[in-house]
XYZ file of C-alpha atoms in Angstrom:
775
model
C 17.423 53.815 30.565
C 14.755 56.231 29.309
C 12.136 55.386 26.718
C 13.073 58.514 24.749
C 16.713 57.411 24.560
C 15.718 54.008 23.265
C 13.214 55.347 20.727
C 15.792 57.870 19.521
C 18.095 54.954 18.722
C 15.775 53.877 15.862
C 15.713 55.569 12.468
C 11.907 55.207 12.448
C 9.087 55.367 14.987
C 8.901 51.792 16.360
C 5.786 52.531 18.403
C 3.631 52.571 15.267
C 4.772 49.180 13.938
C 2.205 46.352 13.949
C 5.040 43.854 14.490
C 5.769 43.215 18.204
C 9.234 44.577 19.152
C 10.958 44.861 22.521
C 14.449 45.720 23.796
C 16.332 43.627 26.321
C 18.943 45.171 28.619
C 21.848 42.700 28.637
C 23.390 44.022 31.866
C 20.210 43.931 33.991
C 18.657 40.913 32.111
C 15.166 42.335 31.689
C 12.975 44.157 29.160
C 13.390 47.930 29.144
C 11.160 48.964 26.231
C 8.333 47.521 24.109
C 5.947 48.854 21.497
C 2.137 48.564 21.688
C 2.003 45.363 19.612
C 4.463 43.716 22.007
C 2.415 44.735 25.059
C -0.668 43.173 23.452
C 1.236 39.974 22.768
C 2.480 39.819 26.374
C -1.057 40.574 27.654
C 0.371 43.503 29.652
C -1.296 46.923 29.940
C 1.840 48.964 30.574
C 5.581 48.870 30.024
C 6.073 49.006 33.784
C 4.366 45.660 34.234
C 6.450 44.144 31.435
C 9.693 45.438 32.967
C 9.148 43.057 35.870
C 9.795 40.195 33.431
C 13.296 38.767 33.858
C 15.311 36.380 31.678
C 17.153 34.938 34.673
C 15.560 31.507 34.202
C 16.189 31.458 30.465
C 18.588 28.801 29.238
C 22.196 29.692 30.034
C 23.226 28.572 26.582
C 20.901 31.147 25.022
C 21.811 33.902 27.509
C 25.490 33.417 26.697
C 24.802 34.237 23.057
C 23.034 37.545 23.765
C 26.272 39.483 23.777
C 27.371 38.047 20.443
C 26.939 40.199 17.373
C 25.423 37.698 14.968
C 21.589 37.546 14.830
C 19.787 34.391 15.882
C 16.281 32.936 16.012
C 14.363 31.624 19.006
C 11.017 29.929 19.610
C 8.875 31.417 22.416
C 5.569 30.317 23.924
C 2.960 33.004 24.695
C -0.530 32.517 26.123
C -3.104 34.235 23.961
C -6.595 33.401 25.290
C -4.874 31.325 28.019
C -3.724 28.708 25.473
C -0.114 28.168 24.352
C 0.847 29.873 21.075
C 4.208 29.318 19.375
C 5.997 32.510 18.257
C 9.231 32.749 16.255
C 11.473 35.631 17.288
C 14.478 37.296 15.634
C 17.104 38.510 18.139
C 19.665 41.119 17.057
C 22.541 42.862 18.861
C 22.164 46.694 18.825
C 23.996 49.673 20.318
C 21.877 52.541 21.606
C 22.814 56.196 21.080
C 24.374 56.394 24.523
C 26.697 53.515 23.569
C 24.946 50.995 25.800
C 24.566 47.416 24.458
C 21.074 45.981 24.092
C 19.186 43.167 22.398
C 16.376 43.923 19.905
C 13.748 41.166 19.760
C 11.282 41.188 16.843
C 8.451 38.729 16.221
C 8.678 37.552 12.614
C 6.100 34.738 12.677
C 3.099 34.228 14.934
C 2.201 30.612 14.149
C -1.513 30.017 13.814
C -2.590 26.683 15.257
C -4.782 24.573 12.931
C -8.039 23.431 14.496
C -6.902 19.790 14.528
C -3.430 20.437 16.008
C -2.642 19.561 19.620
C -0.070 21.671 21.511
C 1.535 20.758 24.835
C 4.255 22.598 26.767
C 6.606 20.409 28.894
C 9.232 21.552 31.371
C 12.753 20.130 31.286
C 11.609 17.219 33.499
C 8.964 16.123 31.004
C 6.057 17.425 33.134
C 3.077 19.115 31.444
C 2.965 22.878 32.022
C 0.153 23.767 29.657
C -1.766 22.464 26.651
C -4.530 23.596 24.336
C -8.075 22.199 24.289
C -7.324 19.684 21.549
C -4.411 18.222 23.513
C -6.486 18.181 26.696
C -9.171 16.116 24.962
C -6.603 13.667 23.609
C -4.522 13.282 26.781
C -6.873 14.034 29.684
C -5.380 12.913 32.990
C -1.870 12.441 31.576
C 0.657 14.806 33.120
C 4.033 13.521 31.891
C 5.558 13.056 28.468
C 6.135 9.360 29.253
C 2.349 8.901 29.775
C 1.372 10.347 26.399
C 2.128 7.264 24.300
C 1.282 3.568 24.278
C 4.872 2.733 25.126
C 6.056 4.605 28.220
C 9.615 3.581 27.297
C 9.200 5.446 24.025
C 8.135 8.560 25.906
C 11.105 8.276 28.267
C 13.440 7.819 25.308
C 12.058 10.961 23.643
C 12.504 12.958 26.844
C 16.114 11.769 27.193
C 16.874 12.602 23.568
C 15.335 16.079 23.820
C 17.141 16.947 27.034
C 20.492 15.695 25.769
C 20.493 17.360 22.353
C 18.045 20.240 22.596
C 17.515 19.771 18.874
C 14.092 19.988 17.224
C 12.323 16.775 16.215
C 10.273 17.365 13.071
C 7.926 14.398 12.532
C 7.520 11.056 14.297
C 4.612 8.611 13.916
C 3.776 7.342 17.414
C 0.982 5.235 18.925
C -1.121 6.996 21.535
C -3.230 3.867 22.120
C -3.892 0.562 20.400
C -6.188 2.284 17.905
C -4.822 5.844 17.696
C -1.703 7.201 15.947
C -0.349 10.760 16.146
C 2.324 12.509 14.113
C 4.469 14.328 16.669
C 7.077 17.085 16.510
C 9.120 18.863 19.239
C 10.678 22.302 19.446
C 12.939 23.862 22.087
C 11.166 27.031 23.225
C 10.989 29.696 25.943
C 7.855 29.886 28.064
C 6.764 33.438 28.939
C 4.530 32.245 31.784
C 7.063 30.177 33.749
C 10.180 32.043 32.503
C 11.737 28.631 31.693
C 13.200 26.859 28.704
C 10.558 24.328 27.698
C 9.736 21.747 25.037
C 6.775 22.535 22.790
C 5.143 19.415 21.329
C 2.716 19.621 18.412
C 0.587 16.622 17.370
C -1.761 15.679 14.548
C -4.066 12.657 14.452
C -3.021 10.379 11.552
C -4.999 7.285 12.592
C -6.948 7.130 9.351
C -3.885 7.373 7.097
C -2.013 4.862 9.273
C -4.909 2.399 9.094
C -4.886 2.527 5.281
C -1.124 2.073 5.274
C -1.313 -0.932 7.615
C -4.016 -2.540 5.462
C -1.975 -2.131 2.311
C 1.218 -3.338 3.957
C -0.613 -6.394 5.347
C -1.735 -7.196 1.804
C 1.893 -6.858 0.738
C 3.260 -9.410 3.211
C 0.462 -11.985 3.474
C -1.301 -14.220 0.981
C -4.908 -13.131 0.419
C -6.325 -16.677 0.153
C -4.606 -18.619 2.941
C -3.458 -15.788 5.200
C 0.062 -17.274 5.170
C 3.223 -15.200 4.740
C 4.016 -14.579 1.075
C 7.320 -14.613 -0.789
C 8.479 -11.211 0.488
C 7.880 -11.990 4.144
C 9.313 -15.510 3.727
C 12.658 -14.160 2.519
C 13.100 -12.104 5.682
C 11.948 -14.956 7.923
C 14.365 -17.386 6.256
C 17.290 -14.989 6.602
C 16.475 -14.570 10.304
C 16.219 -18.366 10.738
C 19.653 -18.790 9.109
C 21.164 -16.225 11.468
C 19.573 -17.724 14.596
C 20.261 -21.394 13.745
C 21.639 -23.276 16.722
C 25.140 -24.688 16.393
C 25.235 -28.290 15.088
C 21.575 -28.046 14.003
C 20.240 -28.272 10.446
C 17.849 -26.024 8.579
C 15.667 -27.674 5.916
C 13.945 -25.649 3.189
C 11.007 -27.569 1.669
C 9.359 -26.499 -1.601
C 5.907 -28.109 -1.840
C 3.850 -28.239 -5.043
C 0.396 -29.872 -5.217
C 0.141 -32.521 -7.936
C -2.605 -32.052 -10.569
C -3.710 -28.733 -9.074
C -4.223 -27.063 -12.450
C -6.451 -29.919 -13.598
C -8.517 -29.716 -10.408
C -8.744 -25.929 -10.650
C -9.910 -26.089 -14.268
C -12.448 -28.839 -13.592
C -13.988 -27.578 -10.356
C -13.388 -23.830 -10.673
C -11.461 -21.141 -8.846
C -13.582 -21.253 -5.684
C -12.920 -24.947 -5.097
C -9.296 -24.438 -6.065
C -8.998 -21.770 -3.374
C -10.707 -24.064 -0.866
C -8.117 -26.743 -1.633
C -5.311 -24.246 -0.977
C -6.871 -23.237 2.362
C -7.299 -26.861 3.447
C -3.702 -27.622 2.418
C -2.385 -24.737 4.518
C -4.364 -25.924 7.567
C -3.073 -29.499 7.234
C 0.511 -28.328 6.849
C 0.250 -26.095 9.928
C -0.920 -29.039 12.040
C 1.984 -31.170 10.809
C 4.741 -28.684 11.647
C 6.664 -28.132 14.847
C 6.742 -24.967 16.933
C 9.173 -22.538 15.334
C 8.823 -23.902 11.805
C 7.845 -21.490 9.012
C 5.089 -21.941 6.422
C 4.499 -19.595 3.449
C 2.595 -19.628 0.161
C 4.464 -18.297 -2.857
C 1.514 -18.315 -5.235
C -0.455 -20.823 -7.283
C -0.177 -24.203 -5.572
C 3.347 -23.630 -4.274
C 4.232 -23.549 -0.584
C 7.579 -23.219 1.183
C 8.266 -24.738 4.594
C 11.344 -24.003 6.704
C 12.154 -26.659 9.299
C 14.259 -24.874 11.916
C 16.893 -26.399 14.191
C 16.537 -29.992 12.955
C 18.617 -32.402 15.011
C 19.412 -34.911 12.263
C 18.532 -36.004 8.742
C 16.455 -38.802 10.271
C 14.319 -36.226 12.088
C 14.035 -34.241 8.858
C 12.810 -37.287 6.910
C 10.201 -38.031 9.594
C 8.735 -34.532 9.223
C 8.745 -34.829 5.417
C 6.808 -38.111 5.583
C 4.355 -36.498 7.984
C 3.764 -33.658 5.503
C 3.135 -36.075 2.624
C 0.707 -38.109 4.759
C -1.238 -34.990 5.749
C -1.720 -34.001 2.095
C -2.791 -37.551 1.080
C -5.911 -37.483 3.242
C -9.055 -37.254 1.050
C -10.688 -33.843 0.655
C -14.294 -33.043 -0.294
C -14.756 -30.504 -3.106
C -18.263 -29.765 -4.397
C -19.495 -33.069 -3.045
C -16.655 -35.040 -4.628
C -14.059 -36.806 -2.537
C -10.616 -36.269 -4.068
C -7.253 -37.792 -3.268
C -4.548 -35.131 -3.374
C -0.800 -35.628 -3.382
C 2.194 -33.306 -3.353
C 5.790 -33.257 -4.568
C 8.428 -31.953 -2.152
C 11.843 -30.534 -2.975
C 14.242 -30.196 -0.062
C 17.596 -28.568 0.490
C 19.463 -28.670 3.813
C 21.628 -25.925 5.281
C 24.594 -25.847 5.960
C 25.267 -28.743 3.547
C 23.871 -26.354 0.951
C 25.506 -23.113 2.070
C 23.737 -20.788 -0.384
C 21.958 -17.562 0.601
C 18.200 -17.397 1.300
C 17.082 -16.759 -2.293
C 19.249 -19.521 -3.754
C 18.191 -21.980 -1.062
C 14.574 -21.505 -2.163
C 15.608 -21.926 -5.807
C 17.506 -25.109 -4.996
C 14.476 -26.510 -3.147
C 12.368 -25.577 -6.187
C 14.750 -27.467 -8.482
C 14.599 -30.486 -6.181
C 10.779 -30.361 -6.295
C 10.866 -30.796 -10.073
C 13.035 -33.862 -9.577
C 10.379 -35.227 -7.221
C 7.758 -34.621 -9.934
C 9.926 -36.486 -12.438
C 10.264 -39.413 -10.005
C 6.503 -39.960 -10.107
C 5.128 -37.337 -7.671
C 3.827 -37.936 -4.129
C 7.395 -38.056 -2.824
C 10.298 -35.836 -1.802
C 13.730 -35.293 -3.308
C 16.712 -33.833 -1.435
C 18.843 -31.394 -3.398
C 22.274 -32.695 -4.374
C 24.774 -29.826 -4.409
C 27.366 -31.703 -6.466
C 24.765 -32.833 -8.991
C 23.521 -29.263 -9.294
C 27.004 -28.022 -10.118
C 27.269 -30.608 -12.890
C 23.770 -30.015 -14.277
C 23.853 -27.681 -17.272
C 20.286 -28.141 -18.484
C 19.252 -24.690 -17.381
C 22.179 -23.162 -19.208
C 21.111 -25.012 -22.337
C 17.597 -23.640 -22.001
C 19.009 -20.170 -21.468
C 20.991 -20.499 -24.683
C 17.869 -21.733 -26.512
C 15.905 -18.641 -25.406
C 18.703 -16.374 -26.630
C 18.624 -18.234 -29.943
C 14.860 -17.669 -30.162
C 15.431 -13.908 -29.833
C 18.048 -13.972 -32.593
C 15.847 -16.096 -34.876
C 12.829 -13.809 -34.452
C 10.680 -16.441 -32.737
C 9.428 -13.842 -30.267
C 6.259 -11.858 -30.927
C 4.399 -9.057 -29.149
C 0.758 -9.572 -28.309
C -1.403 -6.582 -27.354
C -3.939 -6.399 -24.555
C -6.236 -3.375 -25.029
C -6.616 -0.635 -22.415
C -10.049 0.971 -22.287
C -11.525 4.071 -20.736
C -14.486 2.144 -19.365
C -16.486 5.302 -18.661
C -16.368 6.576 -22.257
C -15.799 3.256 -24.021
C -12.787 4.685 -25.849
C -9.833 2.441 -26.725
C -6.829 4.253 -25.240
C -4.087 1.877 -26.282
C -2.606 -1.470 -25.302
C -0.011 -3.223 -23.186
C 2.651 -5.121 -25.168
C 3.110 -8.677 -23.823
C 5.795 -11.090 -25.021
C 5.028 -14.524 -26.511
C 7.397 -17.222 -27.839
C 6.364 -18.951 -31.052
C 8.209 -22.170 -30.223
C 8.576 -24.424 -33.289
C 7.820 -27.543 -31.242
C 5.666 -26.424 -28.315
C 3.570 -23.718 -29.959
C 2.886 -20.293 -28.428
C 4.486 -20.068 -24.975
C 3.391 -17.540 -22.357
C 6.033 -15.491 -20.473
C 5.894 -17.795 -17.447
C 7.519 -20.556 -19.508
C 10.767 -18.665 -20.135
C 11.015 -15.301 -18.360
C 11.854 -16.815 -14.926
C 14.786 -18.653 -16.552
C 16.390 -15.515 -17.980
C 15.581 -13.189 -15.082
C 18.747 -11.577 -13.693
C 20.824 -12.838 -16.658
C 22.218 -10.897 -19.634
C 19.584 -12.566 -21.834
C 16.833 -10.456 -20.196
C 18.692 -7.322 -21.368
C 18.709 -8.647 -24.917
C 15.005 -9.508 -24.787
C 14.159 -6.089 -23.298
C 15.917 -4.341 -26.178
C 14.048 -6.515 -28.678
C 10.699 -5.717 -27.001
C 11.380 -1.967 -26.903
C 12.372 -1.878 -30.572
C 9.308 -3.943 -31.543
C 7.134 -1.482 -29.604
C 8.699 1.493 -31.438
C 8.062 -0.271 -34.761
C 4.398 -0.760 -33.820
C 4.005 2.888 -32.807
C 5.638 3.921 -36.071
C 3.225 1.686 -38.012
C 0.220 3.151 -36.181
C 1.539 6.653 -36.931
C 1.627 5.823 -40.654
C -2.043 4.786 -40.406
C -2.999 7.950 -38.428
C -3.766 5.823 -35.352
C -2.883 7.542 -32.061
C -2.847 4.865 -29.371
C -0.671 4.572 -26.285
C 1.541 1.520 -25.913
C 2.932 0.345 -22.597
C 5.977 -1.895 -22.308
C 7.285 -3.799 -19.283
C 10.900 -3.067 -18.369
C 12.959 -5.632 -16.459
C 14.478 -4.565 -13.131
C 17.969 -5.609 -14.228
C 17.730 -3.573 -17.435
C 16.527 -0.430 -15.700
C 19.497 -0.583 -13.349
C 22.100 -0.809 -16.127
C 24.389 2.205 -16.430
C 23.801 2.483 -20.188
C 19.996 2.041 -20.179
C 19.277 5.723 -20.721
C 21.770 6.005 -23.601
C 20.338 2.897 -25.302
C 16.834 4.295 -24.903
C 17.882 7.622 -26.408
C 19.354 5.781 -29.418
C 15.982 4.137 -30.075
C 14.238 7.517 -29.829
C 16.634 8.958 -32.384
C 16.182 6.030 -34.762
C 12.372 6.226 -34.560
C 12.127 10.003 -34.623
C 8.659 9.860 -36.246
C 7.180 8.323 -33.104
C 5.391 10.599 -30.614
C 7.128 9.535 -27.390
C 4.136 10.736 -25.364
C 2.328 7.625 -26.613
C 4.930 5.326 -25.021
C 4.543 4.211 -21.421
C 7.118 2.140 -19.540
C 5.823 -0.187 -16.828
C 8.057 -0.988 -13.874
C 7.240 -3.580 -11.262
C 6.820 -1.875 -7.879
C 9.176 -4.434 -6.311
C 11.713 -3.974 -9.128
C 11.794 -0.215 -8.601
C 12.560 -0.692 -4.918
C 15.590 -2.956 -5.416
C 17.695 0.157 -6.039
C 15.287 3.038 -5.564
C 17.850 5.819 -5.851
C 19.212 4.663 -9.200
C 15.837 3.663 -10.613
C 14.304 6.979 -9.589
C 17.086 8.936 -11.333
C 16.719 6.965 -14.576
C 12.927 7.370 -14.499
C 13.295 11.114 -13.949
C 15.623 11.511 -16.957
C 13.360 9.505 -19.264
C 10.258 11.339 -18.026
C 11.847 14.620 -19.114
C 11.931 13.207 -22.655
C 8.126 12.960 -22.618
C 7.787 9.240 -21.794
C 5.539 8.287 -18.873
C 6.030 5.549 -16.293
C 3.537 3.420 -14.410
C 4.076 1.230 -11.340
C 2.886 -2.272 -12.201
C 1.208 -4.676 -9.731
C 0.895 -1.835 -7.216
C 0.181 -2.992 -3.674
C 1.973 -6.343 -3.997
C 5.415 -4.946 -3.163
C 7.027 -4.503 0.228
C 7.484 -0.752 0.116
C 6.635 1.914 2.603
C 4.132 4.337 1.086
C 6.670 7.110 1.488
C 8.611 5.603 -1.452
C 5.748 6.484 -3.766
C 6.671 10.146 -3.519
C 10.174 9.389 -4.749
C 9.210 7.553 -7.940
C 8.130 9.792 -10.867
C 5.419 7.421 -12.060
C 2.349 8.990 -13.668
C 0.100 5.969 -13.072
C -0.493 3.101 -10.641
C -1.723 -0.277 -11.889
C -3.950 -2.114 -9.411
C -2.838 -5.732 -9.300
C -5.342 -8.241 -10.649
C -5.163 -10.258 -7.421
C -7.087 -7.405 -5.732
C -9.551 -6.902 -8.596
C -10.468 -10.586 -9.070
C -12.525 -11.054 -5.880
C -13.645 -7.461 -5.310
C -17.235 -8.258 -6.429
C -17.894 -10.311 -3.291
C -14.992 -9.611 -0.933
C -15.294 -6.286 0.896
C -11.650 -6.573 1.949
C -10.520 -6.567 -1.680
C -13.037 -3.837 -2.538
C -11.585 -1.706 0.261
C -8.033 -2.358 -0.939
C -8.930 -1.342 -4.497
C -10.672 1.787 -3.244
C -7.643 2.502 -1.047
C -5.258 2.345 -4.016
C -7.604 4.616 -6.015
C -7.676 7.121 -3.138
C -3.902 6.868 -2.810
C -3.462 7.560 -6.523
C -5.795 10.558 -6.238
C -3.894 11.890 -3.229
C -0.562 11.599 -5.065
C -2.102 12.982 -8.295
C -1.502 9.777 -10.233
C -3.856 8.119 -12.684
C -4.931 4.565 -11.897
C -5.378 1.494 -14.119
C -7.044 -1.762 -13.076
C -5.681 -5.087 -14.283
C -7.757 -8.263 -14.291
C -11.101 -6.793 -15.441
C -12.636 -10.204 -16.108
C -16.297 -9.241 -16.494
C -18.733 -6.416 -17.094
C -19.509 -6.430 -13.371
C -15.847 -5.880 -12.466
C -15.692 -2.838 -14.741
C -18.935 -1.378 -13.440
C -17.799 -1.625 -9.820
C -14.423 -0.074 -10.677
C -16.205 2.839 -12.359
C -18.381 3.396 -9.295
C -15.229 3.449 -7.151
C -13.577 6.018 -9.432
C -11.245 3.909 -11.613
C -11.915 4.639 -15.301
C -9.133 2.751 -17.095
C -9.024 -1.033 -17.214
C -7.674 -4.065 -19.015
C -8.363 -7.768 -18.678
C -9.982 -10.821 -20.204
C -13.435 -9.261 -19.814
C -12.333 -6.709 -22.413
C -9.924 -8.789 -24.467
C -7.199 -11.379 -24.089
C -3.759 -10.401 -25.408
C -3.962 -10.654 -29.213
C -1.478 -10.425 -32.118
C -1.006 -7.111 -33.925
C -2.747 -8.527 -37.001
C -5.921 -9.087 -34.957
C -5.717 -5.969 -32.803
C -6.906 -3.494 -35.470
C -9.892 -5.679 -36.340
C -10.758 -5.947 -32.646
C -10.433 -2.165 -32.171
C -12.853 -1.426 -34.998
C -15.426 -3.919 -33.709
C -15.157 -3.043 -30.004
C -18.300 -1.810 -28.288
C -18.605 -1.100 -24.616
C -20.979 -2.750 -22.146
C -24.381 -1.149 -21.435
C -23.698 -0.754 -17.716
C -20.411 1.029 -18.486
C -22.145 3.366 -20.934
C -24.652 4.222 -18.205
C -21.771 5.548 -16.078
C -20.629 8.102 -18.680
C -22.299 11.101 -17.085
C -22.422 9.612 -13.630
C -20.311 11.453 -11.030
C -18.096 9.489 -8.645
C -19.187 10.102 -5.073
C -16.866 8.605 -2.480
C -19.254 9.716 0.282
C -21.657 7.088 -1.037
C -19.356 4.068 -0.612
C -21.477 2.472 2.106
C -24.094 1.445 -0.464
C -21.404 -0.141 -2.652
C -19.991 -2.048 0.317
C -23.527 -3.171 1.229
C -23.946 -4.668 -2.237
C -20.539 -6.372 -2.140
C -21.202 -7.792 1.325
C -24.529 -9.152 0.161
C -22.970 -10.769 -2.917
C -20.410 -12.384 -0.623
C -23.160 -13.763 1.618
C -25.063 -15.128 -1.384
C -21.870 -16.769 -2.609
C -21.494 -18.550 0.734
C -25.113 -19.702 0.440
C -24.295 -21.389 -2.877
C -21.244 -23.054 -1.325
C -23.411 -24.467 1.453
C -26.053 -25.731 -0.958
C -23.336 -27.395 -3.083
C -21.881 -29.030 0.014
C -18.564 -27.226 -0.165
C -19.011 -26.033 3.430
C -20.798 -27.917 6.189
C -22.396 -24.978 8.025
C -24.819 -22.431 6.547
C -23.560 -18.847 6.539
C -24.794 -16.487 9.218
C -27.670 -14.396 7.937
C -26.196 -11.387 6.164
C -28.376 -8.753 7.823
C -27.071 -8.959 11.350
C -28.994 -5.760 12.086
C -31.773 -3.742 10.549
C -30.826 -3.033 6.899
C -30.079 0.616 7.573
C -26.908 -0.446 9.429
C -24.979 0.172 6.175
C -26.067 3.785 5.974
C -25.393 4.316 9.660
C -21.878 3.002 9.141
C -21.458 5.298 6.148
C -23.068 8.323 7.863
C -25.571 8.510 4.997
C -28.692 9.525 6.884
C -30.067 11.064 3.672
C -30.529 7.536 2.320
C -33.003 6.660 5.079
C -35.162 9.587 3.939
C -35.565 8.204 0.417
C -38.915 6.511 -0.368
C -37.012 3.738 -2.130
C -35.326 2.835 1.149
C -38.691 1.812 2.563
C -38.850 -0.986 -0.043
C -35.783 -2.663 1.421
C -37.224 -3.569 4.836
C -39.972 -5.950 3.619
C -37.545 -7.372 1.078
C -35.064 -7.944 3.886
C -37.686 -9.883 5.856
C -38.556 -12.071 2.848
C -34.912 -12.914 2.170
C -34.418 -13.848 5.815
C -37.518 -16.056 5.737
C -36.544 -17.832 2.484
C -32.909 -18.381 3.528
C -34.073 -19.808 6.868
C -36.383 -22.172 4.986
C -33.502 -23.185 2.706
C -31.135 -23.887 5.599
C -33.419 -25.367 8.255
C -36.877 -26.010 6.735
C -38.337 -29.217 5.360
C -36.927 -28.442 1.884
C -33.349 -28.595 3.211
C -33.281 -32.363 2.639
C -35.170 -32.486 -0.683
C -32.957 -31.581 -3.611
C -35.736 -30.561 -6.044
C -37.505 -28.389 -3.479
C -34.204 -26.922 -2.333
C -33.363 -25.947 -5.923
C -36.756 -24.239 -6.240
C -36.266 -22.279 -2.989
C -32.731 -21.324 -4.013
C -34.039 -19.918 -7.298
C -36.605 -17.905 -5.340
C -33.841 -16.609 -3.062
C -31.779 -15.591 -6.110
C -34.706 -13.605 -7.528
C -35.200 -11.801 -4.217
C -31.456 -11.190 -4.008
C -31.369 -9.595 -7.440
C -34.294 -7.423 -6.419
C -32.390 -6.267 -3.328
C -29.282 -5.502 -5.405
C -31.450 -3.516 -7.842
C -32.913 -1.531 -4.915
C -29.425 -0.743 -3.623
C -28.408 0.356 -7.122
C -31.482 2.597 -7.359
C -30.650 4.195 -4.001
C -27.067 4.704 -5.142
C -28.186 6.450 -8.354
C -30.747 8.664 -6.595
C -28.460 9.780 -3.784
C -25.546 10.250 -6.160
C -27.563 12.576 -8.380
C -28.894 14.541 -5.402
C -25.436 15.072 -3.910
């Protein structure tokens, strides 16, 4: 077939096109013509050399389609600069002027490979044919697909799947090693070097993102204080234990509550309260059998699952052992305390409820143990529970309180801590009980959760919020107001219509000032429905925020599906962030996540000026908490707003840029505060061993970790080294010197150490300010 005949078949001059084009002779199965761009792509100098290329090894399935008249698309691998390059080709059936059938192949996309992308070409046996430099660095010495990943079985499975289906695989997160994760995709392609159908694998290193995800998900499933499984993980573990229970064996669910914990916590402080919880968890672990489950639900409440119990006698023996373990004296701040616990127990299958109700029944039994005098256990009576209507009476009383207008909204201010401006408030429900005074939500919301009464209360709260916004509008006050929405309410079919009715009734209200808060865990109970409702309401101008973010059990991919404009960092993360680098990292991770998803971020639990200052340095501007104001009635809120003035350290951050490259200095300060806190615990006698000296290395180890070599060049950094030596000397004297046994002298040395510590913190702050301004 002559070149002139082929070129005459086009209505334009194909030789001048920049797009590579070639013609394939279907009868002889080889290329018969190509333009200059195609020759360059094939790395061939002449058409004669290219004509030697044959399709005979191409996949039979693809060859069989070449005679068909519908166009199709193929992926080919070329070798520009001796490295694999993926090219997308458009194949079209044509008839030349002499009537002969041919195939026109046109390149419509030459895929550029990002600098961080790894490409590997495998043959149909899973053997490496070629790879680029990035893939060679990542997988040096590995020559089969099954060797590429931590699990060889996973690699074999992928190979089997690819060979069987031939379908593309778009994105899989796979472990390359214990520490490294790659996002992997596969494409069926044709290799121009080997003339074979091949699999093209592209990879991207996602280790950093995966590490952040794992940290957040660990915080979701485990209690931050004791390290025990939390409520969300417990539910899954209990369901699994129910399914795997041996025939003729019992399963006992034990709800344990420490007696007088609140009194102890108030008297000795949060630190000692946390120490008591840690000691309790250790004692319980030692008292349990292999296979038993221990979790902390929050506060002083633990749940224990005794698996495969042979008899009630065996169950009672374990319960007595648990009570005895708790009774042993514990030393808190130099005081020996006697602690007891109340245990509620329910036994499956005598109580044949599901996992959630089993826990509730054990909780109810625990309250009976409290009523019996504490320091004992009570076994749930199913028949008695069926006859007990006290909870129903309480439910009816709460509904009556709504009808009789005993409920009231309190308002906790939200502040832009960087500017000091009052942005608005969160509306929080209170019950003005005629006999018991003002009751917080914890006294009644758990009772009405998942009942029709919560729907009634939600409607009351929403209407009260609209009334408040309307009142502010009449006073020319433009403040945002956020309202919590119950999960059950949000999932009702008529929620959107009811909400629209309120908007119509309060048409003077600017809906952009209303924000609806949804618990992260609530949103995930029925994510499809909740997401649709949120989307419809968002189109009306109302914004949503995800409350208590980070405490749920969601995959981070769900965040993309929820149209929430803001994330609220849970106060459990904020509370200890001043001295716990783990919590500081979690908070910073949520802030980074919000930035990545283009959400604003709000911190709950801002209990002090120091909390707010650290949040500002991390990049979180909006906060609420007791350090700003407790929830207050509407009558007090306006007076508070007019008298509010920000803290000096917050004002200093107004024109201060956030520099996330400078985090190492923040972490250094937090780590040091944590060490100093442990010093105080040792001096008070809370712990028996002195803490390891904070500066395990030369003080510039922070900046090395943070890759902040510029810090070392600052003159102020030179002041840290002698200060470091003095702190080490004084702490050693405090722990091991002669003063360690003399209380008065020890107090004097501790005061000296505190002065030096403040000086070090001031130096770190100075470095932070200087480097921040320079960068």
